[in-house]
Backbone as a chain_set.jsonl record, in Angstrom:
{"seq": "XXXXXXXXXXXXXXXXXXXXXXXXXXXXXXXXXXXXXXXXXXXXXXXXXXXXXXXXXXXXXXXXXXXXXXXXXXXXXXXXXXXXXXXXXXXXXXXXXXXXXXXXXXXXXXXXXXXXXXXXXXXXXXXXXXXXXXXXXXXXXXXXXXXXXXXXXXXXXXXXXXXXXXXXXXXXXXXXXXXXXXXXXXXXXXXXXXXXXXXXXXXXXXXXXXXXXXXXXXXXXXXX", "coords": {"N": [[0.815, -1.077, 0.048], [1.803, 1.08, 0.775], [3.75, 1.567, -1.24], [2.101, 1.986, -3.605], [0.926, 4.284, -2.768], [2.936, 5.973, -2.761], [3.652, 6.094, -5.469], [1.402, 7.215, -6.382], [1.487, 9.727, -5.325], [3.818, 10.663, -6.363], [4.566, 9.982, -9.431], [6.841, 9.638, -10.802], [8.418, 8.067, -9.172], [10.396, 9.245, -7.429], [12.528, 9.742, -9.015], [14.415, 11.906, -11.577], [12.16, 13.202, -14.109], [12.413, 12.283, -17.509], [13.425, 14.1, -20.567], [11.33, 13.604, -22.415], [9.311, 12.695, -20.893], [8.806, 15.179, -19.495], [8.046, 16.803, -21.514], [5.593, 15.662, -22.218], [4.451, 15.426, -19.884], [3.774, 13.263, -18.528], [4.395, 10.155, -16.894], [6.502, 7.453, -18.28], [5.173, 5.058, -17.678], [2.459, 5.671, -18.062], [2.005, 5.306, -20.74], [1.128, 2.637, -21.205], [-1.32, 2.264, -20.08], [-3.761, 2.457, -21.105], [-4.277, 0.585, -23.221], [-2.175, -0.765, -26.087], [0.922, 0.864, -26.301], [2.268, 3.34, -28.81], [4.504, 2.328, -29.975], [4.274, -0.255, -29.357], [4.16, -3.102, -30.832], [3.233, -5.685, -30.704], [4.939, -7.938, -31.536], [8.372, -8.886, -32.181], [10.61, -6.372, -33.203], [11.393, -6.24, -36.748], [13.958, -5.719, -37.5], [15.432, -6.453, -35.172], [14.776, -9.073, -34.862], [15.8, -10.228, -37.154], [18.708, -9.694, -36.718], [18.987, -11.242, -34.488], [18.505, -13.773, -35.471], [20.537, -14.075, -37.019], [22.685, -14.636, -35.343], [23.664, -12.473, -33.984], [23.427, -11.778, -31.145], [25.088, -12.575, -28.19], [26.33, -14.291, -25.351], [25.553, -12.895, -21.932], [22.601, -11.023, -22.219], [21.272, -7.788, -22.356], [18.262, -6.04, -22.407], [17.601, -2.825, -22.82], [15.138, -0.525, -21.842], [12.854, -2.28, -22.493], [10.275, -2.402, -22.82], [7.133, -4.099, -23.281], [8.403, -6.488, -23.802], [8.785, -7.983, -26.112], [10.941, -8.104, -28.012], [13.18, -8.977, -26.323], [12.027, -11.372, -25.5], [12.155, -12.811, -27.962], [14.828, -13.006, -28.337], [15.623, -14.405, -26.081], [14.348, -16.797, -26.672], [16.101, -18.078, -28.127], [17.766, -19.262, -26.547], [19.486, -17.885, -25.006], [20.639, -16.021, -22.058], [18.71, -13.599, -20.862], [18.115, -10.341, -19.752], [15.543, -8.066, -19.465], [14.962, -4.693, -18.997], [13.027, -1.801, -17.744], [11.632, 1.287, -17.102], [9.048, 1.543, -16.747], [6.629, 0.268, -14.848], [4.239, -1.232, -15.394], [4.662, -2.103, -18.06], [6.721, -3.912, -17.582], [5.401, -5.842, -16.028], [3.544, -6.881, -17.88], [5.542, -7.841, -19.638], [6.537, -9.843, -18.106], [4.49, -11.497, -17.601], [3.897, -12.521, -20.317], [6.351, -13.958, -20.724], [6.048, -15.939, -18.857], [3.506, -17.178, -19.722], [4.395, -18.268, -22.359], [6.374, -19.812, -21.715], [9.106, -19.04, -21.782], [12.233, -18.385, -20.415], [13.021, -15.726, -19.701], [14.131, -12.839, -17.982], [12.827, -10.009, -16.264], [12.9, -6.64, -15.123], [12.139, -3.752, -13.16], [13.825, -0.807, -13.766], [16.039, 2.022, -13.85], [17.249, 3.589, -16.616], [19.312, 5.438, -16.442], [20.876, 4.637, -14.248], [22.035, 1.989, -14.397], [23.986, 0.635, -13.24], [23.284, -0.3, -10.845], [22.232, -2.609, -11.177], [24.026, -4.439, -10.663], [25.509, -6.35, -12.404], [27.068, -7.559, -15.448], [27.152, -7.508, -19.014], [27.33, -8.984, -22.235], [26.084, -8.456, -24.721], [24.064, -5.592, -25.493], [20.904, -4.292, -26.127], [19.18, -1.573, -27.343], [16.353, -0.6, -28.28], [14.654, 1.893, -29.576], [15.043, 3.52, -27.375], [17.259, 5.348, -26.861], [16.694, 7.535, -28.725], [14.831, 9.116, -27.321], [15.973, 10.624, -25.616], [17.355, 13.811, -24.838], [19.978, 16.105, -25.744], [21.491, 16.808, -23.417], [20.884, 14.69, -21.743], [22.105, 12.384, -22.832], [24.98, 11.891, -22.369], [25.074, 10.796, -19.626], [23.357, 8.629, -19.868], [24.817, 6.975, -21.815], [27.124, 6.649, -20.106], [26.099, 5.148, -18.058], [25.382, 2.857, -19.617], [27.858, 1.987, -20.135], [28.669, 1.243, -17.675], [27.769, -1.425, -17.384], [28.519, -3.097, -19.376], [30.714, -5.464, -20.618], [34.205, -5.534, -21.637], [34.735, -5.202, -25.098], [32.021, -5.692, -25.646], [29.013, -5.906, -27.407], [26.807, -3.293, -28.519], [23.582, -2.686, -29.622], [21.737, -0.28, -31.42], [18.55, 0.775, -32.217], [17.085, 3.313, -33.699], [14.833, 6.134, -34.358], [15.43, 7.667, -37.428], [16.854, 10.694, -39.074], [16.459, 11.102, -41.711], [13.953, 11.501, -43.715], [11.071, 10.616, -45.917], [8.481, 11.214, -43.454], [9.369, 10.899, -40.709], [10.111, 9.68, -37.35], [8.958, 10.848, -34.018], [11.19, 11.653, -32.646], [13.793, 12.19, -34.301], [17.146, 11.203, -35.107], [20.433, 12.035, -36.037], [23.281, 10.851, -37.947], [25.508, 12.094, -37.028], [24.745, 12.58, -34.38], [24.718, 10.138, -33.117], [27.327, 9.177, -33.377], [28.554, 11.238, -32.084], [27.628, 10.787, -29.393], [28.542, 8.209, -28.802], [31.729, 7.333, -28.498], [35.265, 7.11, -28.924], [36.428, 8.538, -26.785], [34.798, 8.141, -24.612], [34.635, 5.4, -24.311], [33.663, 3.979, -26.431], [32.95, 2.578, -29.766], [31.669, 3.167, -32.791], [30.667, 0.905, -35.14], [29.166, 0.359, -37.277], [26.463, 2.244, -39.054], [23.483, 1.713, -40.209], [20.75, 2.111, -42.61], [17.389, 1.546, -41.801], [14.105, 0.286, -40.548], [11.629, 1.307, -38.244], [9.112, -0.332, -36.817], [5.852, 0.727, -36.189], [2.607, 1.359, -34.602], [1.386, 3.225, -36.024], [2.534, 3.675, -38.529], [2.47, 2.619, -41.729], [4.347, 1.258, -43.141], [6.38, 1.313, -41.33], [8.757, 3.557, -39.746], [11.417, 5.778, -40.871], [14.65, 4.69, -39.878], [17.746, 4.215, -38.063], [20.146, 1.51, -37.849], [22.441, 0.94, -35.412], [25.569, -0.583, -34.898], [27.603, -0.796, -32.273], [30.794, -0.999, -30.555], [32.114, -1.807, -27.413], [34.962, -0.376, -26.052], [38.143, -0.113, -24.658], [38.489, 2.613, -22.475], [40.341, 5.499, -22.945], [43.191, 6.358, -20.92], [43.383, 9.156, -18.529], [45.818, 10.281, -18.42]], "CA": [[0.059, 0.058, -0.011], [2.75, 2.409, 0.893], [4.419, 1.688, -2.549], [1.084, 2.439, -4.385], [0.61, 5.757, -2.416], [4.151, 6.829, -3.138], [3.643, 6.278, -6.963], [0.23, 8.117, -6.807], [1.921, 11.07, -5.068], [5.074, 10.909, -7.318], [4.467, 9.152, -10.637], [8.152, 9.413, -11.464], [9.081, 7.371, -8.096], [11.781, 9.939, -6.864], [13.601, 9.964, -10.112], [14.069, 13.084, -12.313], [11.668, 12.896, -15.352], [13.314, 12.506, -18.732], [12.947, 15.232, -21.318], [10.206, 13.126, -22.981], [8.283, 12.826, -19.763], [8.593, 16.549, -19.163], [7.37, 17.166, -22.64], [4.263, 15.014, -22.403], [3.736, 15.763, -18.6], [3.318, 11.945, -18.05], [5.506, 9.159, -16.766], [6.545, 6.472, -19.307], [4.274, 4.172, -17.348], [1.131, 6.032, -18.426], [1.846, 4.953, -22.055], [0.697, 1.423, -21.136], [-2.401, 2.076, -19.183], [-4.984, 2.485, -22.12], [-3.994, -0.15, -24.601], [-0.787, -0.704, -26.444], [1.717, 2.043, -26.694], [2.346, 3.635, -30.287], [5.666, 1.652, -30.346], [4.17, -1.694, -29.057], [3.39, -3.687, -32.143], [2.981, -7.192, -30.248], [5.944, -8.792, -31.887], [9.652, -8.228, -32.133], [10.939, -5.484, -34.416], [11.874, -7.089, -37.72], [15.435, -5.57, -37.521], [15.992, -7.229, -33.957], [14.513, -10.59, -35.266], [16.861, -10.546, -38.178], [20.026, -9.794, -36.197], [18.997, -12.48, -33.481], [18.451, -15.145, -36.33], [21.949, -14.2, -37.669], [23.545, -14.869, -34.284], [24.156, -11.197, -33.508], [23.342, -11.711, -29.784], [25.738, -13.532, -27.533], [26.502, -14.179, -23.863], [24.414, -12.378, -21.249], [22.04, -9.927, -22.996], [20.458, -6.678, -21.647], [17.462, -5.141, -23.24], [17.239, -1.618, -22.013], [13.752, -0.049, -22.371], [12.286, -3.374, -23.026], [8.7, -2.394, -22.927], [6.391, -5.325, -22.872], [9.156, -7.695, -23.766], [8.853, -8.868, -27.433], [12.352, -8.232, -28.389], [13.742, -9.713, -25.299], [11.664, -12.784, -25.622], [12.654, -13.364, -29.129], [16.28, -13.275, -28.088], [15.617, -15.496, -25.076], [13.697, -18.126, -27.311], [17.208, -18.81, -28.858], [18.384, -20.209, -25.582], [20.452, -16.868, -24.316], [20.281, -15.277, -20.891], [18.191, -12.18, -21.296], [17.315, -9.483, -18.881], [14.825, -6.779, -19.96], [14.543, -3.661, -17.994], [12.25, -0.699, -18.173], [11.303, 2.24, -15.861], [7.41, 1.498, -16.734], [6.323, -1.021, -14.093], [3.19, -1.966, -16.098], [5.2, -2.809, -19.185], [7.525, -4.946, -17.045], [4.451, -6.751, -15.613], [3.043, -7.344, -19.07], [6.518, -8.702, -20.175], [6.675, -11.138, -17.169], [3.256, -12.423, -17.87], [4.202, -13.087, -21.598], [7.29, -14.973, -20.522], [5.341, -17.148, -18.174], [2.637, -17.952, -20.661], [5.107, -18.773, -23.327], [7.405, -20.795, -21.104], [10.488, -18.576, -22.05], [12.982, -17.956, -19.231], [13.502, -14.36, -19.824], [13.969, -12.097, -16.934], [12.349, -8.569, -16.42], [12.93, -5.921, -13.871], [11.955, -2.355, -13.223], [15.213, -0.16, -13.621], [16.293, 3.267, -14.408], [18.292, 3.386, -17.613], [20.542, 6.29, -16.039], [21.376, 3.946, -13.043], [22.028, 0.528, -14.651], [24.963, 0.078, -12.392], [22.384, -0.729, -9.609], [21.772, -4.045, -11.398], [25.147, -5.301, -10.235], [25.608, -7.382, -13.437], [27.692, -7.194, -16.694], [26.348, -7.981, -20.102], [28.123, -9.05, -23.456], [25.329, -7.791, -25.701], [23.034, -4.849, -24.998], [19.994, -3.78, -26.991], [18.483, -0.31, -27.021], [15.42, -0.488, -29.347], [13.688, 2.956, -29.388], [15.047, 4.384, -26.13], [18.029, 6.446, -27.196], [16.167, 8.681, -29.371], [13.799, 9.749, -26.69], [16.794, 11.519, -24.626], [17.941, 14.941, -25.433], [21.504, 16.032, -25.693], [21.878, 16.947, -22.064], [20.766, 13.391, -20.991], [22.725, 11.268, -23.483], [26.179, 11.396, -21.642], [24.691, 9.952, -18.412], [22.833, 7.36, -20.373], [25.808, 6.354, -22.357], [27.904, 6.206, -18.927], [25.184, 3.928, -17.55], [25.433, 1.558, -20.404], [29.312, 1.485, -20.087], [28.826, 0.604, -16.419], [27.275, -2.775, -17.243], [29.133, -3.788, -20.331], [32.149, -6.086, -20.668], [35.16, -5.142, -22.755], [34.425, -5.87, -26.406], [30.693, -6.024, -25.731], [28.377, -5.204, -28.446], [25.557, -2.6, -28.329], [22.68, -2.343, -30.874], [20.766, 0.874, -31.006], [17.669, 1.131, -33.339], [16.475, 4.724, -33.435], [14.384, 6.963, -35.454], [16.344, 8.462, -38.357], [16.309, 12.171, -39.631], [16.157, 10.844, -43.046], [12.516, 11.308, -44.031], [9.994, 11.447, -45.071], [7.518, 10.642, -42.356], [10.329, 10.51, -39.475], [9.278, 9.533, -36.063], [8.921, 12.064, -33.188], [12.496, 11.935, -32.051], [14.65, 11.713, -35.19], [18.396, 11.271, -34.796], [21.347, 11.995, -37.15], [24.448, 10.064, -37.865], [26.54, 12.598, -36.073], [24.397, 12.668, -32.912], [25.044, 8.747, -32.661], [28.721, 9.172, -33.366], [28.996, 12.18, -30.848], [27.255, 10.156, -28.129], [29.24, 7.014, -28.618], [32.95, 7.879, -29.229], [36.428, 6.518, -28.184], [36.881, 9.179, -25.544], [34.007, 7.581, -23.547], [34.78, 4.004, -24.436], [32.767, 3.326, -27.482], [33.485, 2.728, -31.202], [30.657, 2.991, -33.913], [31.226, 0.067, -36.073], [28.381, 0.695, -38.515], [25.058, 2.675, -39.029], [22.837, 1.203, -41.455], [19.321, 2.42, -42.706], [16.439, 0.466, -41.31], [12.811, 0.588, -40.339], [10.974, 0.924, -37.039], [7.605, -0.394, -37.083], [4.994, 1.441, -35.13], [1.148, 1.254, -34.651], [0.912, 4.318, -36.806], [3.133, 3.724, -39.812], [2.12, 1.365, -42.521], [5.628, 0.495, -43.458], [7.481, 1.781, -40.3], [9.247, 4.863, -39.904], [12.901, 5.613, -41.017], [15.32, 4.432, -38.704], [19.163, 3.749, -38.017], [20.391, 0.56, -36.92], [23.689, 1.031, -35.246], [26.318, -1.509, -34.285], [28.676, -0.146, -31.444], [31.363, -1.872, -29.617], [32.723, -1.282, -26.088], [36.37, -0.413, -25.992], [38.84, 0.581, -23.427], [38.493, 3.952, -22.607], [41.74, 6.048, -22.837], [43.468, 6.944, -19.557], [43.45, 10.652, -18.33], [47.159, 10.731, -18.672]], "C": [[0.799, 1.34, 0.025], [3.437, 2.683, -0.5], [3.359, 2.375, -3.516], [0.918, 3.984, -3.97], [1.696, 6.569, -2.835], [4.135, 7.137, -4.674], [2.442, 7.301, -7.181], [0.787, 9.663, -6.477], [2.984, 11.649, -5.916], [5.131, 9.87, -8.402], [5.912, 8.753, -11.133], [9.047, 8.649, -10.337], [10.453, 7.942, -7.605], [12.764, 10.147, -7.926], [13.338, 11.367, -10.766], [13.47, 12.599, -13.629], [12.672, 13.288, -16.399], [12.75, 13.636, -19.615], [11.626, 14.687, -22.1], [8.965, 13.31, -21.977], [7.992, 14.304, -19.531], [7.809, 17.199, -20.232], [5.929, 16.99, -22.635], [3.642, 15.371, -20.98], [3.294, 14.305, -17.893], [4.55, 10.949, -17.869], [5.409, 8.064, -17.984], [5.469, 5.36, -19.054], [2.837, 4.197, -17.896], [0.943, 5.465, -19.906], [1.189, 3.579, -22.158], [-0.666, 1.23, -20.421], [-3.737, 1.99, -20.004], [-4.821, 1.698, -23.329], [-2.664, -0.146, -24.933], [-0.255, 0.638, -26.807], [1.903, 2.23, -28.181], [3.491, 2.631, -30.674], [5.527, 0.038, -29.998], [3.343, -2.498, -30.01], [3.097, -5.155, -31.796], [3.719, -8.22, -30.862], [7.24, -8.019, -31.973], [9.87, -7.329, -33.269], [11.837, -6.277, -35.361], [13.478, -6.929, -37.739], [16.124, -6.369, -36.351], [15.85, -8.787, -34.295], [15.674, -11.037, -36.178], [18.276, -10.649, -37.608], [20.21, -10.915, -35.194], [19.12, -13.773, -34.328], [19.904, -15.314, -36.91], [23.086, -14.403, -36.529], [24.392, -13.661, -33.742], [24.275, -11.091, -31.908], [24.199, -12.797, -29.18], [25.948, -13.294, -26.087], [25.385, -13.501, -23.16], [23.945, -11.197, -21.991], [21.248, -9.172, -22.013], [19.685, -6.016, -22.598], [17.052, -3.899, -22.467], [16.102, -1.004, -22.705], [13.061, -1.135, -23.028], [10.819, -3.306, -23.284], [8.07, -3.612, -22.542], [7.12, -6.626, -23.43], [9.431, -8.336, -25.109], [10.205, -9.075, -27.974], [13.197, -9.194, -27.489], [13.305, -11.153, -25.233], [12.137, -13.507, -26.845], [14.11, -13.769, -28.941], [16.44, -14.476, -27.086], [15.226, -16.752, -25.697], [14.859, -18.851, -27.936], [18.087, -19.416, -28.01], [19.44, -19.225, -24.831], [19.803, -16.443, -23.072], [19.956, -13.994, -21.149], [17.617, -11.523, -20.043], [16.872, -8.31, -19.525], [14.614, -5.719, -18.854], [13.899, -2.401, -18.584], [11.753, 0.081, -16.928], [9.663, 2.079, -15.753], [7.137, 0.088, -15.995], [5.195, -1.913, -14.771], [3.769, -2.709, -17.338], [5.946, -4.074, -18.696], [6.564, -6.11, -16.61], [3.844, -7.531, -16.745], [4.125, -8.377, -19.522], [6.569, -10.015, -19.352], [5.57, -12.193, -17.472], [3.405, -13.172, -19.418], [5.328, -14.191, -21.342], [6.791, -16.165, -19.907], [4.471, -17.894, -19.055], [3.313, -18.676, -21.819], [6.213, -19.762, -22.939], [8.892, -20.313, -21.619], [11.055, -18.018, -20.883], [13.64, -16.682, -19.347], [13.174, -13.814, -18.489], [13.671, -10.709, -17.066], [12.359, -8.045, -15.087], [12.654, -4.453, -14.243], [13.352, -1.753, -12.905], [15.202, 1.123, -14.286], [17.525, 3.2, -15.269], [19.546, 4.299, -17.3], [21.242, 5.717, -14.769], [21.468, 2.384, -13.199], [23.246, -0.169, -13.905], [24.31, -0.602, -11.223], [22.073, -2.209, -9.966], [22.766, -5.005, -10.913], [25.685, -6.386, -11.177], [26.523, -6.738, -14.73], [27.19, -8.036, -17.823], [27.443, -7.988, -21.394], [27.418, -8.372, -24.631], [24.121, -6.864, -25.045], [22.189, -4.351, -26.123], [19.24, -2.52, -26.486], [17.608, -0.156, -28.285], [14.433, 0.727, -29.013], [13.799, 3.794, -28.061], [16.058, 5.525, -26.349], [17.627, 7.687, -27.635], [15.272, 9.486, -28.42], [14.703, 10.673, -25.666], [17.454, 12.683, -25.444], [19.536, 14.968, -25.172], [22.122, 16.148, -24.444], [21.815, 15.553, -21.358], [21.605, 12.235, -21.659], [24.088, 10.983, -22.75], [25.872, 10.562, -20.601], [24.27, 8.814, -18.826], [24.053, 6.481, -20.87], [27.012, 5.782, -21.195], [27.299, 5.124, -18.37], [25.393, 2.809, -18.289], [26.837, 1.123, -20.249], [29.367, 0.853, -18.806], [28.514, -0.907, -16.459], [27.786, -3.537, -18.477], [30.53, -4.311, -20.216], [32.801, -5.403, -21.724], [34.717, -5.814, -24.027], [33.076, -6.182, -26.526], [30.099, -5.364, -26.891], [26.871, -4.543, -28.066], [24.875, -2.209, -29.591], [21.869, -1.215, -30.593], [19.973, 1.098, -32.599], [16.99, 2.23, -32.945], [15.803, 5.195, -34.553], [15.605, 7.737, -36.264], [15.874, 9.97, -38.741], [16.303, 12.204, -41.024], [14.763, 10.552, -43.462], [12.307, 10.648, -45.383], [9.452, 10.507, -44.189], [8.499, 9.943, -41.235], [9.453, 10.308, -38.357], [9.492, 10.937, -35.174], [10.31, 12.615, -32.535], [13.587, 11.629, -33.148], [16.13, 12.038, -34.777], [19.244, 11.19, -35.989], [22.503, 10.975, -36.785], [25.531, 10.627, -36.793], [25.99, 12.62, -34.645], [24.715, 11.153, -32.425], [26.499, 8.796, -32.478], [29.312, 10.106, -32.316], [28.909, 11.502, -29.583], [28.104, 9.016, -27.738], [30.624, 7.162, -29.248], [34.023, 7.232, -28.471], [36.732, 7.154, -26.864], [35.945, 8.62, -24.362], [33.837, 6.083, -23.588], [33.934, 3.26, -25.253], [33.35, 3.434, -28.863], [32.359, 2.288, -31.965], [31.097, 2.24, -34.951], [30.384, 0.232, -37.401], [27.082, 1.399, -38.086], [24.433, 2.558, -40.302], [21.304, 1.73, -41.439], [18.514, 1.312, -42.492], [15.024, 1.058, -41.178], [12.491, 0.46, -38.855], [9.538, 0.9, -37.131], [6.921, 0.074, -35.743], [3.483, 1.174, -35.365], [0.495, 2.313, -35.668], [1.596, 4.648, -38.113], [2.921, 2.531, -40.559], [3.353, 0.472, -42.855], [6.724, 0.866, -42.583], [7.87, 3.094, -40.594], [10.848, 4.725, -40.214], [13.706, 5.519, -39.916], [16.935, 4.13, -38.952], [19.364, 2.549, -37.329], [21.972, 0.6, -36.661], [24.384, -0.085, -34.459], [27.514, -0.737, -33.494], [29.423, -1.2, -30.596], [31.995, -1.179, -28.39], [34.189, -1.501, -26.139], [37.018, -0.043, -24.724], [38.925, 1.923, -23.552], [39.885, 4.505, -22.258], [41.953, 6.678, -21.364], [43.595, 8.545, -19.587], [44.87, 10.964, -18.701], [47.437, 10.697, -20.162]], "O": [[0.501, 2.392, -0.541], [3.667, 3.832, -0.879], [3.757, 3.314, -4.205], [0.786, 4.834, -4.85], [1.517, 7.72, -3.232], [4.521, 8.217, -5.12], [2.51, 8.139, -8.081], [0.569, 10.62, -7.22], [3.083, 12.849, -6.169], [5.806, 8.865, -8.181], [6.129, 7.719, -11.764], [10.265, 8.581, -10.501], [11.447, 7.241, -7.415], [13.814, 10.737, -7.668], [12.272, 11.957, -10.586], [14.059, 11.731, -14.275], [13.493, 14.204, -16.349], [11.625, 14.071, -19.364], [10.831, 15.58, -22.394], [7.918, 13.914, -22.212], [6.807, 14.596, -19.37], [6.979, 18.063, -19.95], [5.13, 17.873, -22.947], [2.434, 15.593, -20.897], [2.593, 14.247, -16.883], [5.533, 10.968, -18.609], [4.343, 7.857, -18.564], [4.921, 4.791, -19.998], [2.145, 3.21, -18.145], [-0.194, 5.174, -20.276], [0.667, 3.333, -23.246], [-1.082, 0.093, -20.201], [-4.723, 1.448, -19.504], [-5.214, 2.139, -24.409], [-1.89, 0.431, -24.169], [-0.88, 1.431, -27.512], [1.685, 1.228, -28.862], [3.367, 2.096, -31.776], [6.401, -0.787, -30.266], [2.114, -2.563, -30.002], [2.685, -5.845, -32.729], [3.282, -9.369, -30.8], [7.297, -6.793, -31.874], [9.268, -7.576, -34.314], [12.835, -6.881, -34.966], [14.2, -7.9, -37.968], [17.231, -6.882, -36.512], [16.729, -9.603, -34.015], [16.365, -12.035, -35.972], [18.999, -11.582, -37.957], [21.293, -11.473, -35.017], [19.77, -14.734, -33.916], [20.394, -16.401, -37.217], [24.279, -14.33, -36.822], [25.495, -13.757, -33.204], [25.149, -10.376, -31.419], [24.062, -13.934, -29.633], [25.759, -12.171, -25.62], [24.284, -13.492, -23.711], [24.775, -10.382, -22.396], [20.665, -9.677, -21.054], [20.22, -5.445, -23.548], [16.23, -3.967, -21.552], [16.038, -0.935, -23.932], [12.658, -0.921, -24.171], [10.249, -4.17, -23.951], [8.435, -4.175, -21.509], [6.515, -7.695, -23.507], [10.3, -9.204, -25.183], [10.553, -10.189, -28.365], [13.837, -10.119, -27.989], [14.102, -12.048, -24.948], [12.484, -14.687, -26.783], [14.516, -14.838, -29.396], [17.262, -15.376, -27.258], [15.747, -17.786, -25.278], [14.752, -20.033, -28.263], [19.062, -20.037, -28.433], [20.237, -19.76, -24.059], [18.577, -16.47, -22.963], [20.794, -13.232, -21.631], [16.75, -12.08, -19.37], [17.667, -7.567, -20.101], [14.048, -6.058, -17.815], [14.167, -1.995, -19.715], [11.507, -0.488, -15.864], [9.073, 2.467, -14.745], [7.397, -1.004, -16.499], [5.227, -3.142, -14.71], [3.374, -3.843, -17.606], [5.832, -5.146, -19.29], [6.915, -7.271, -16.822], [3.637, -8.736, -16.609], [3.823, -9.546, -19.764], [6.635, -11.119, -19.894], [5.718, -13.412, -17.564], [3.017, -14.329, -19.579], [5.128, -15.316, -21.798], [7.052, -17.286, -20.345], [4.608, -19.11, -19.183], [2.77, -19.699, -22.235], [6.85, -20.417, -23.765], [9.762, -21.155, -21.837], [10.403, -17.155, -20.296], [14.838, -16.606, -19.075], [12.168, -14.171, -17.875], [14.235, -10.122, -17.989], [11.982, -8.661, -14.09], [12.869, -3.985, -15.361], [13.982, -2.13, -11.917], [14.428, 1.333, -15.22], [18.625, 2.851, -14.841], [20.651, 4.031, -17.773], [22.173, 6.36, -14.285], [21.068, 1.612, -12.328], [23.44, -1.383, -13.976], [24.929, -1.514, -10.674], [21.682, -2.97, -9.081], [22.496, -6.195, -10.748], [26.312, -7.317, -10.67], [26.611, -5.523, -14.904], [26.829, -9.193, -17.607], [28.285, -7.097, -21.512], [28.088, -7.766, -25.468], [23.344, -7.326, -24.21], [22.799, -3.971, -27.123], [18.753, -2.462, -25.357], [18.093, 0.38, -29.282], [13.492, 0.546, -28.24], [12.929, 4.575, -27.677], [15.699, 6.655, -26.02], [18.018, 8.751, -27.155], [14.975, 10.614, -28.813], [14.093, 11.44, -24.921], [17.997, 12.51, -26.535], [20.189, 14.116, -24.571], [23.236, 15.649, -24.289], [22.623, 15.286, -20.469], [21.768, 11.19, -21.03], [24.326, 9.798, -22.52], [26.441, 9.471, -20.627], [24.718, 7.826, -18.245], [24.256, 5.374, -20.371], [27.658, 4.746, -21.349], [27.977, 4.114, -18.181], [25.594, 1.749, -17.698], [27.053, -0.089, -20.226], [30.11, -0.126, -18.728], [28.998, -1.618, -15.578], [27.412, -4.707, -18.558], [31.428, -3.612, -19.745], [32.197, -4.779, -22.597], [34.337, -6.984, -23.972], [32.774, -6.931, -27.455], [30.611, -4.343, -27.351], [25.984, -5.145, -27.46], [25.414, -1.546, -30.477], [21.291, -1.175, -29.507], [20.467, 1.423, -33.679], [16.314, 2.199, -31.916], [16.09, 4.765, -35.671], [16.549, 8.297, -35.708], [14.7, 10.337, -38.704], [16.148, 13.287, -41.586], [14.412, 9.375, -43.555], [13.273, 10.154, -45.964], [9.77, 9.322, -44.094], [8.454, 8.752, -40.923], [8.274, 10.662, -38.337], [10.094, 11.921, -35.604], [10.475, 13.729, -32.038], [14.348, 10.711, -32.839], [16.344, 13.072, -34.144], [18.942, 10.427, -36.906], [22.665, 10.419, -35.699], [26.198, 9.976, -35.989], [26.809, 12.679, -33.728], [24.977, 11.036, -31.229], [26.926, 8.443, -31.378], [30.37, 9.852, -31.74], [29.822, 11.529, -28.758], [28.394, 8.807, -26.561], [30.704, 7.119, -30.476], [33.733, 6.789, -27.36], [37.209, 6.505, -25.934], [36.371, 8.669, -23.208], [32.941, 5.556, -22.929], [33.501, 2.144, -24.965], [34.178, 4.311, -29.111], [32.015, 1.11, -31.87], [31.891, 2.756, -35.737], [30.945, 0.23, -38.496], [26.619, 1.225, -36.959], [24.771, 3.179, -41.31], [20.684, 1.772, -40.376], [18.83, 0.201, -42.918], [14.766, 2.174, -41.63], [13.04, -0.44, -38.22], [8.839, 1.863, -37.447], [7.297, -0.125, -34.588], [3.199, 0.721, -36.474], [-0.674, 2.262, -36.048], [1.342, 5.676, -38.741], [3.182, 1.443, -40.046], [3.359, -0.759, -42.843], [7.89, 0.777, -42.966], [7.415, 3.724, -41.549], [11.478, 3.726, -39.866], [13.483, 6.267, -38.964], [17.289, 3.81, -40.087], [18.822, 2.426, -36.23], [22.738, 0.326, -37.585], [23.85, -0.513, -33.436], [28.327, -0.091, -34.155], [28.836, -2.118, -30.023], [32.352, -0.003, -28.465], [34.656, -2.634, -26.253], [36.33, 0.33, -23.774], [39.367, 2.45, -24.573], [40.529, 3.996, -21.341], [41.108, 7.34, -20.761], [43.893, 9.121, -20.634], [45.05, 12.001, -19.34], [48.536, 11.046, -20.593]]}, "num_chains": 1, "name": "protein.A"}
């Protein structure tokens, strides 16, 4: 009861609202209260399913901003250890129910993407499907550092985000330069490739223009 009262008084659970939440005035959790969210298509994103089928996910896998879990469940169905995390408790509950009903041993937890170190775990592959593009320029360094805190050396990070190359771009379009600026050798990352792709939504007949970035975790240069 105390937990629910806390959430009613503070829908952000004591954390600083993200730029998207400040823009809408609602916590991410509200997106799941009245039916599927715009990005919840009820199946894995085709780009993620393709990479998974090609063996692109290895070792322990983290899905950041997992939503209702379709991508994480797809990867876990291949026999990999997968943890999906999201700040939206409703989405996490839906994801857990899906895992139980399908008999897929994926793990889901409520977690803040800016404090992933609190998970106390390391991962060899990390997926960001539709989360990075919701953060503004001031938020990205903190998010990238949070990702770095839970990734092994030479880990792979996949980022699927809205592209700025239209027409009919998504609500938070991202450029090549923004991706390369956020993930660079000075903060422990190397962008291997950025390829054009699509993000399927409930409001785009053929998906929205997207970038699919493959990024490697490298040793961060010493201050000296």
